[in-house]
Coordinates of C-alpha atoms and ligand atoms in Angstrom, one line a residue:
M83 CA -40.5 -38.6 25.3
A84 CA -39.4 -40.1 22.0
Q85 CA -36.6 -42.6 22.1
A86 CA -34.1 -42.6 19.2
V87 CA -31.9 -45.7 18.8
L88 CA -28.3 -45.6 17.5
R89 CA -26.6 -48.8 16.5
T90 CA -22.8 -49.2 16.7
Q91 CA -20.1 -51.8 17.5
V92 CA -18.6 -50.2 20.6
G93 CA -20.5 -47.8 22.7
I94 CA -18.2 -45.5 24.7
V95 CA -19.2 -43.5 27.8
G96 CA -17.0 -40.5 28.3
A97 CA -14.9 -38.2 26.0
G98 CA -11.8 -37.9 28.2
P99 CA -8.5 -39.1 26.9
A100 CA -9.5 -42.8 27.4
G101 CA -12.8 -42.7 25.5
L102 CA -11.6 -40.5 22.7
L103 CA -8.4 -42.5 22.1
L104 CA -10.3 -45.8 22.1
S105 CA -12.7 -44.4 19.5
H106 CA -9.7 -43.2 17.4
L107 CA -7.8 -46.5 17.6
L108 CA -10.8 -48.6 16.8
A109 CA -11.7 -46.4 13.8
R110 CA -8.2 -46.9 12.4
E111 CA -8.9 -50.7 12.4
G112 CA -12.4 -50.4 10.9
V113 CA -14.4 -50.8 14.1
A114 CA -17.2 -48.3 14.6
S115 CA -18.0 -46.6 17.8
V116 CA -20.2 -43.8 19.3
V117 CA -18.9 -41.7 22.2
V118 CA -21.4 -40.0 24.6
E119 CA -20.1 -37.2 26.8
S120 CA -22.1 -35.4 29.5
R121 CA -20.2 -32.1 29.2
S122 CA -19.8 -29.7 26.2
R123 CA -17.0 -29.9 23.7
R124 CA -15.7 -26.6 25.0
H125 CA -15.6 -27.8 28.6
V126 CA -13.6 -31.0 27.9
E127 CA -11.2 -29.1 25.6
E128 CA -10.5 -26.5 28.4
R129 CA -10.4 -28.8 31.4
I130 CA -6.9 -28.3 32.9
R131 CA -5.5 -31.6 34.3
A132 CA -2.5 -33.8 33.6
G133 CA 0.6 -32.4 31.9
V134 CA 3.3 -35.1 31.8
L135 CA 3.3 -37.8 29.0
E136 CA 5.4 -40.9 29.3
Q137 CA 7.6 -41.7 26.3
Q138 CA 5.4 -44.6 25.3
T139 CA 2.2 -42.4 25.5
V140 CA 3.9 -40.0 23.1
D141 CA 5.0 -42.9 20.9
L142 CA 1.4 -44.4 20.8
L143 CA -0.1 -41.0 19.9
D144 CA 2.5 -40.6 17.2
E145 CA 1.9 -44.1 15.8
A146 CA -1.8 -43.4 15.8
G147 CA -1.3 -40.4 13.6
I148 CA -2.2 -37.7 16.1
G149 CA 1.3 -36.7 17.3
A150 CA 2.1 -33.9 14.9
R151 CA 1.2 -30.9 17.2
L152 CA 2.5 -32.8 20.3
R153 CA 5.9 -33.2 18.6
R154 CA 5.9 -29.5 17.6
E155 CA 4.6 -27.9 20.8
G156 CA 5.4 -30.5 23.5
L157 CA 8.4 -29.8 25.8
V158 CA 10.7 -32.8 26.0
H159 CA 12.2 -33.2 29.5
H160 CA 15.2 -35.3 30.2
G161 CA 15.1 -35.0 34.0
I162 CA 13.3 -33.7 37.1
K163 CA 14.6 -31.9 40.2
L164 CA 13.9 -32.8 43.8
R165 CA 14.3 -29.9 46.3
F166 CA 14.7 -30.5 50.0
S167 CA 16.6 -28.9 52.9
G168 CA 17.9 -26.1 50.7
R169 CA 19.4 -28.6 48.3
T170 CA 18.5 -29.7 44.8
A171 CA 19.0 -33.3 43.4
R172 CA 18.6 -33.9 39.7
I173 CA 17.2 -37.2 38.4
D174 CA 18.8 -37.5 34.9
F175 CA 16.5 -39.7 32.8
A176 CA 18.8 -39.7 29.9
A177 CA 21.7 -41.1 31.9
L178 CA 19.6 -43.5 34.1
T179 CA 17.2 -45.1 31.5
P180 CA 17.8 -46.2 28.0
G181 CA 17.5 -42.8 26.5
R182 CA 14.0 -42.2 27.7
A183 CA 12.3 -38.8 28.4
V184 CA 8.9 -37.4 29.2
T185 CA 7.0 -34.7 27.3
V186 CA 5.1 -31.9 29.0
Y187 CA 1.9 -31.3 26.9
G188 CA -1.4 -30.5 28.5
Q189 CA -4.1 -33.3 28.7
H190 CA -6.6 -30.8 27.2
E191 CA -4.3 -30.4 24.2
V192 CA -4.4 -34.2 23.7
V193 CA -8.1 -34.1 24.0
K194 CA -8.4 -31.3 21.4
D195 CA -6.2 -33.3 19.0
L196 CA -8.3 -36.4 19.5
I197 CA -11.6 -34.6 19.0
A198 CA -10.3 -32.9 15.9
A199 CA -9.1 -36.2 14.4
R200 CA -12.4 -38.1 15.2
L201 CA -14.6 -35.4 13.8
A202 CA -12.4 -35.0 10.7
A203 CA -12.8 -38.8 10.1
G204 CA -16.6 -38.6 10.4
G205 CA -16.7 -40.1 13.9
T206 CA -19.7 -39.6 16.2
I207 CA -19.1 -37.9 19.6
V208 CA -22.4 -36.8 21.2
F209 CA -21.6 -33.9 23.6
D210 CA -23.9 -32.6 26.3
A211 CA -25.3 -36.1 26.5
E212 CA -25.3 -37.8 29.9
A213 CA -25.4 -41.6 30.0
T214 CA -28.0 -42.5 32.6
S215 CA -27.7 -46.3 32.5
V216 CA -25.8 -49.2 30.9
H217 CA -27.7 -52.5 30.5
G218 CA -27.5 -56.0 29.1
F219 CA -23.7 -56.4 29.3
D220 CA -24.0 -59.8 30.9
G221 CA -25.6 -60.9 27.6
D222 CA -24.6 -60.1 24.1
A223 CA -26.8 -57.1 23.4
P224 CA -25.6 -54.3 25.7
T225 CA -27.2 -50.8 25.6
I226 CA -26.4 -47.4 26.8
T227 CA -29.3 -45.0 27.6
F228 CA -28.5 -41.3 27.5
S229 CA -30.3 -38.0 27.6
D230 CA -29.3 -35.1 25.3
G231 CA -31.4 -32.6 27.1
T232 CA -34.4 -32.9 24.8
Q233 CA -34.9 -36.6 24.5
T234 CA -33.8 -40.0 25.9
R235 CA -31.8 -42.0 23.4
R236 CA -30.4 -45.5 23.3
I237 CA -27.2 -46.9 21.9
E238 CA -27.3 -50.6 20.9
C239 CA -23.8 -52.1 20.7
D240 CA -21.7 -55.3 21.0
F241 CA -19.5 -53.9 23.8
I242 CA -19.6 -51.0 26.2
A243 CA -16.4 -49.1 27.2
G244 CA -16.8 -47.3 30.5
C245 CA -14.4 -44.4 30.1
D246 CA -16.4 -42.1 32.3
G247 CA -13.9 -41.3 35.0
F248 CA -14.1 -41.7 38.7
H249 CA -17.6 -40.2 39.1
G250 CA -19.1 -41.9 36.1
I251 CA -22.0 -44.4 36.0
S252 CA -20.2 -47.4 34.5
R253 CA -18.3 -48.7 37.6
P254 CA -21.4 -48.4 39.9
S255 CA -23.4 -50.4 37.3
I256 CA -21.4 -53.5 37.8
D257 CA -23.2 -56.0 40.0
A258 CA -22.6 -55.9 43.7
G259 CA -20.2 -58.7 44.7
V260 CA -18.3 -58.6 41.4
L261 CA -16.0 -55.7 42.2
R262 CA -13.4 -55.5 44.9
I263 CA -12.3 -52.0 45.8
Y264 CA -8.9 -51.1 47.2
E265 CA -8.6 -47.5 48.4
R266 CA -6.5 -45.0 50.3
T267 CA -7.3 -41.4 50.9
Y268 CA -4.7 -38.9 52.0
P269 CA -5.0 -36.1 54.6
F270 CA -4.2 -33.4 52.1
A271 CA -5.0 -32.0 48.6
W272 CA -3.3 -29.9 46.0
L273 CA -4.1 -26.3 45.3
G274 CA -3.2 -25.9 41.6
I275 CA -2.8 -22.6 39.7
L276 CA -2.1 -21.8 36.1
A277 CA -0.1 -18.6 35.8
Q278 CA 0.8 -16.3 32.9
A279 CA 4.5 -16.4 33.7
P280 CA 7.5 -18.0 32.1
P281 CA 8.6 -21.1 34.1
S282 CA 11.6 -20.2 36.3
S283 CA 13.1 -23.7 35.7
E284 CA 13.4 -25.7 32.5
E285 CA 12.6 -28.8 34.4
L286 CA 9.9 -29.8 36.9
I287 CA 10.8 -29.2 40.6
Y288 CA 9.2 -31.4 43.3
A289 CA 9.8 -29.8 46.7
L290 CA 9.5 -31.1 50.2
H291 CA 9.3 -28.2 52.7
D292 CA 8.3 -27.9 56.4
D293 CA 5.2 -26.1 55.2
G294 CA 4.3 -28.9 52.8
F295 CA 4.8 -30.1 49.3
A296 CA 5.1 -27.8 46.2
L297 CA 5.5 -28.5 42.5
L298 CA 6.6 -26.3 39.7
S299 CA 5.5 -27.5 36.3
M300 CA 4.6 -25.8 33.0
R301 CA 2.4 -25.8 29.9
S302 CA 4.5 -23.7 27.6
P303 CA 7.5 -21.3 27.7
Q304 CA 5.0 -18.6 28.7
I305 CA 2.7 -20.5 31.1
T306 CA 3.7 -22.0 34.5
R307 CA 1.6 -24.7 36.3
L308 CA 2.2 -24.7 40.1
Y309 CA 0.8 -26.8 43.0
L310 CA 0.8 -26.5 46.8
Q311 CA -0.1 -29.1 49.3
C312 CA -3.2 -27.8 51.2
A313 CA -6.0 -29.2 53.4
P314 CA -8.4 -31.6 51.8
D315 CA -11.3 -29.2 52.5
E316 CA -9.2 -26.1 51.7
D317 CA -11.3 -22.9 51.2
L318 CA -9.9 -21.3 48.0
G319 CA -11.5 -18.1 49.2
K320 CA -8.8 -17.9 51.9
W321 CA -6.0 -18.0 49.3
S322 CA -5.4 -14.6 47.8
D323 CA -3.0 -14.4 44.9
A324 CA -0.4 -12.8 47.2
R325 CA -0.7 -15.7 49.7
I326 CA -0.3 -18.3 47.0
W327 CA 2.8 -16.6 45.6
D328 CA 4.3 -16.2 49.1
A329 CA 3.8 -19.9 49.8
L330 CA 5.3 -20.9 46.4
H331 CA 8.4 -18.7 46.9
T332 CA 8.9 -20.2 50.4
R333 CA 8.5 -23.8 49.4
L334 CA 10.1 -23.8 45.9
E335 CA 13.1 -21.5 46.0
D336 CA 16.6 -22.1 47.3
T337 CA 19.2 -19.4 47.9
S338 CA 21.2 -20.1 44.8
G339 CA 18.5 -20.7 42.1
P340 CA 16.4 -18.1 40.2
R341 CA 13.4 -16.5 41.8
L342 CA 10.0 -17.9 40.8
N343 CA 8.4 -15.7 38.1
E344 CA 5.0 -14.3 39.1
G345 CA 2.2 -13.5 36.7
A346 CA -1.5 -13.3 36.4
I347 CA -3.3 -16.3 37.9
L348 CA -5.5 -17.7 35.1
Q349 CA -7.0 -20.6 37.0
K350 CA -7.2 -22.0 40.6
S351 CA -8.5 -25.3 41.8
V352 CA -8.2 -27.8 44.7
T353 CA -7.7 -31.5 43.8
P354 CA -8.2 -34.2 46.4
M355 CA -5.7 -37.0 46.6
R356 CA -6.7 -40.7 46.4
S357 CA -5.4 -44.1 45.5
F358 CA -8.2 -46.4 44.2
V359 CA -8.4 -49.6 42.2
A360 CA -11.5 -51.6 41.3
E361 CA -10.9 -55.2 40.3
P362 CA -11.7 -56.7 37.9
M363 CA -12.0 -54.0 35.2
R364 CA -14.8 -55.8 33.5
Q365 CA -18.2 -57.5 33.8
G366 CA -19.3 -59.4 30.7
R367 CA -19.3 -57.0 27.8
L368 CA -18.7 -53.9 29.9
F369 CA -15.0 -52.9 30.2
L370 CA -13.7 -50.2 32.5
A371 CA -10.7 -48.1 31.5
G372 CA -8.8 -45.2 32.9
D373 CA -10.0 -43.2 35.9
A374 CA -13.3 -45.2 35.9
A375 CA -11.2 -48.2 37.2
H376 CA -8.3 -46.6 39.0
I377 CA -7.1 -43.3 40.5
V378 CA -3.6 -42.4 41.5
P379 CA -2.5 -39.4 43.5
P380 CA -0.9 -37.0 40.9
T381 CA 2.5 -36.9 42.4
G382 CA 3.9 -39.5 40.0
A383 CA 2.2 -38.0 37.0
K384 CA 0.7 -41.4 36.1
G385 CA -3.1 -41.1 35.8
M386 CA -3.5 -40.2 32.1
N387 CA -0.6 -42.5 31.1
L388 CA -2.4 -45.4 32.8
A389 CA -5.6 -44.5 30.9
V390 CA -3.7 -44.6 27.6
A391 CA -2.0 -48.0 28.5
D392 CA -5.5 -49.5 29.3
I393 CA -6.8 -48.3 26.0
R394 CA -4.0 -49.7 24.0
L395 CA -4.9 -53.2 25.4
L396 CA -8.6 -52.7 25.1
A397 CA -8.4 -51.5 21.5
C398 CA -6.2 -54.4 20.5
A399 CA -8.5 -56.9 22.2
L400 CA -11.6 -55.6 20.6
V401 CA -10.0 -55.4 17.1
H402 CA -8.8 -59.0 17.6
W403 CA -12.3 -60.1 18.6
Y404 CA -13.9 -58.5 15.4
A405 CA -11.1 -60.0 13.2
S406 CA -11.2 -63.5 14.5
N407 CA -14.1 -63.9 16.9
D408 CA -11.5 -64.9 19.5
A409 CA -12.3 -63.5 23.0
S410 CA -9.0 -64.5 24.7
A411 CA -7.5 -61.0 24.7
L412 CA -10.7 -59.6 26.1
E413 CA -10.7 -62.3 28.8
N414 CA -7.1 -61.3 29.6
Y415 CA -7.7 -57.5 29.5
S416 CA -8.3 -56.9 33.2
D417 CA -5.4 -59.0 34.5
A418 CA -3.0 -57.5 31.9
C419 CA -4.0 -53.9 32.9
L420 CA -4.0 -54.5 36.6
R421 CA -0.4 -55.8 36.7
R422 CA 0.8 -52.4 35.5
V423 CA -1.8 -50.4 37.4
W424 CA -0.6 -51.8 40.7
K425 CA 3.0 -50.9 39.9
A426 CA 2.0 -47.3 39.1
Q427 CA -0.1 -47.3 42.3
R428 CA 3.0 -48.3 44.3
F429 CA 5.1 -45.6 42.6
S430 CA 2.5 -42.8 43.0
W431 CA 2.0 -43.7 46.7
W432 CA 5.7 -43.8 47.2
M433 CA 6.3 -40.3 45.6
T434 CA 3.4 -39.0 47.6
S435 CA 4.7 -40.4 50.9
L436 CA 8.2 -39.1 50.2
L437 CA 7.3 -35.5 49.4
H438 CA 4.3 -34.5 51.5
R439 CA 3.9 -33.4 55.1
F440 CA 1.6 -36.0 56.7
D441 CA 1.6 -35.1 60.4
A442 CA 2.8 -31.9 61.7
D443 CA 4.0 -33.5 65.0
S444 CA 6.0 -36.3 63.5
A445 CA 9.6 -35.3 63.7
F446 CA 10.5 -38.9 63.1
D447 CA 8.7 -39.0 59.7
R448 CA 10.3 -35.8 58.6
R449 CA 13.8 -37.1 59.4
R450 CA 13.0 -40.3 57.6
Q451 CA 11.8 -38.4 54.5
L452 CA 14.9 -36.2 54.5
A453 CA 17.1 -39.3 54.9
E454 CA 15.4 -41.0 52.0
L455 CA 15.9 -37.9 49.8
D456 CA 19.5 -37.6 50.8
Y457 CA 19.9 -41.3 49.9
I458 CA 18.3 -40.8 46.5
A459 CA 20.6 -37.8 45.9
G460 CA 23.7 -39.9 46.5
S461 CA 22.7 -43.3 45.1
R462 CA 22.6 -44.1 41.4
A463 CA 20.5 -47.2 42.2
A464 CA 17.8 -45.2 44.0
Q465 CA 17.8 -42.6 41.2
T466 CA 17.5 -45.4 38.6
A467 CA 14.4 -46.8 40.4
L468 CA 12.8 -43.4 40.4
A469 CA 13.7 -42.6 36.8
E470 CA 12.5 -45.8 35.3
N471 CA 9.1 -45.6 37.0
Y472 CA 8.7 -41.8 36.2
V473 CA 9.4 -42.2 32.4
G474 CA 7.1 -45.2 32.4
L475 CA 7.5 -49.0 32.9
P476 CA 7.3 -51.1 29.8
L477 CA 3.8 -51.9 28.7
D478 CA 4.2 -55.6 29.6
A479 CA 5.7 -54.8 33.0
Ligands
RFL96 P1 -11.6 -38.4 32.5 O1 -10.6 -37.5 31.9 O2 -12.1 -38.0 33.8 O3 -12.8 -38.5 31.4 C1 -14.1 -39.0 31.8 C2 -15.1 -38.3 30.9 O4 -16.4 -39.0 31.2 C3 -17.4 -38.0 31.2 N1 -18.5 -38.5 32.0 C4 -19.7 -38.9 31.4 N2 -20.1 -38.8 30.1 C5 -21.3 -39.3 29.8 N3 -22.2 -39.8 30.7 C6 -21.8 -39.9 32.0 N4 -22.7 -40.4 33.0 C7 -20.5 -39.4 32.4 N5 -19.8 -39.3 33.6 C8 -18.6 -38.8 33.3 C9 -16.7 -36.8 31.9 O5 -17.3 -35.6 31.7 C10 -15.3 -36.9 31.3 O6 -15.2 -36.1 30.1 O7 -11.1 -39.9 32.5 P2 -10.0 -40.7 31.6 O8 -10.4 -40.5 30.2 O9 -9.9 -42.0 32.2 O10 -8.6 -39.9 31.8 C11 -7.9 -39.9 33.0 C12 -7.2 -38.6 33.3 O11 -8.1 -37.6 33.1 C13 -6.6 -38.6 34.7 O12 -6.0 -39.8 35.0 C14 -5.4 -37.5 34.7 O13 -5.9 -36.2 34.5 C15 -4.7 -37.6 36.1 N6 -3.6 -36.6 36.2 C16 -2.4 -36.8 35.6 N7 -2.2 -37.8 34.9 C17 -1.0 -38.0 34.2 O14 -0.8 -39.0 33.5 N8 0.1 -37.0 34.3 C18 -0.1 -35.9 35.1 O15 0.8 -35.1 35.1 C19 -1.3 -35.8 35.8 N9 -1.6 -34.7 36.5 C20 -3.9 -35.4 36.9 C21 -2.8 -34.5 37.1 C22 -5.1 -35.1 37.5 C23 -5.3 -34.0 38.2 N10 -6.6 -33.7 38.7 C24 -7.3 -32.6 38.4 C25 -7.3 -34.9 39.2 C26 -2.9 -33.3 37.8 C27 -4.2 -33.1 38.4 C28 -4.3 -31.8 39.2
PHB97 C1 1.2 -31.0 35.8 O1 2.0 -30.4 35.0 O2 0.0 -30.7 35.9 C2 1.8 -32.1 36.6 C3 3.1 -32.4 36.5 C4 3.6 -33.4 37.3 C5 2.8 -34.1 38.2 C6 1.5 -33.7 38.3 C7 0.9 -32.7 37.5 O3 3.3 -35.0 39.0

């Protein structure tokens, strides 16, 4: 087969939020990149995932010139609700943090905005192109080999950004012995649905119930996003629409609040829960960012925000290298990211532990969880700790 060679400054594997944002930020500073993505444009633009953007994620997208639709269509939330034992506690971000908020705007909408901006600026994103190997990153001439279905092609570049998510090829390409892995899996998963129904609450509701966790979120004033704790190997076939709605009513409603609005279920999926960190996030000229380096359970809504924070540092460090041939920021990249990653890991693990049913027989753990929720409901200090982590710790935290 013929082998065509593309030459660029930064070769990027993966067109998720991390890879696309990196390409966009680099282009604004005059640094060229090529993105290769194994899936189709349509697939990445329709993949339903994260929904909650921290304030500084929104600010970064705004500063980078891609915040117009997000500002128009995103739903700004000044608090969340915790539901337990028939009670509801509200965490008031506006009162507990210096005027911070989160914005509900689907990850796939961010991805659409980034793809549109890159293509309008003449950027190169090769869709339906699976990277099969990354090479040469211990020297100064790294390459990415990919297949576009008809031919094998090679990208020659100065740096490789591994933005190919948890199942990508970048992290496994790092030499054995370089990476240290820290991991925790959880004995449950989330069954998620997207429903054609107006959200029954203006704010997200995180619920702890004897049957397990549930979450009410949304994508727009017409579309509700809902999750239920389920078994890690849950068979979706056993969850009829009626069974899903029954479980959601039971776990999310209290006697005083409005009934959950039902509607056509547009999408159903099961998401496993995992905490994972690979250290360091770099070998030579290969840099890992986002889910390629770390995974958090979705309870704290941190995954995409962490990917954006990594990319902010990586883009600055690469731009600095091209401007001044100074590698100090690149040398510091992994340590700087990991300080914040571990704080988000702690918070995501804590929210997960607080709100899920771990062991059906452990009456002690259930009492402990309810006592902690009762403490949070009554303590401004506890609410502040939750609020400042949820809206997002400062980038240099
Ligand atoms: P992505 O989005 O997984 O993108 C990686 C891309 O790389 C491509 N790829 C390859 N391309 C070429 N060659 C190869 N060999 C390749 N291998 C893989 C893939 O096709 C893909 O397009 O990683 P990225 O960019 O690091 O972004 C991370 C986020 O997607 C992730 O952290 C969030 O979705 C996590 N997450 C949440 N994060 C939040 O900040 N707030 C939330 O509210 C939130 N909720 C969630 C979530 C994740 C969830 N799921 C489905 C895991 C809710 C759920 C249910
Ligand atoms: C979502 O809207 O998909 C969502 C919201 C909050 C989370 C996780 C996911 O903690």
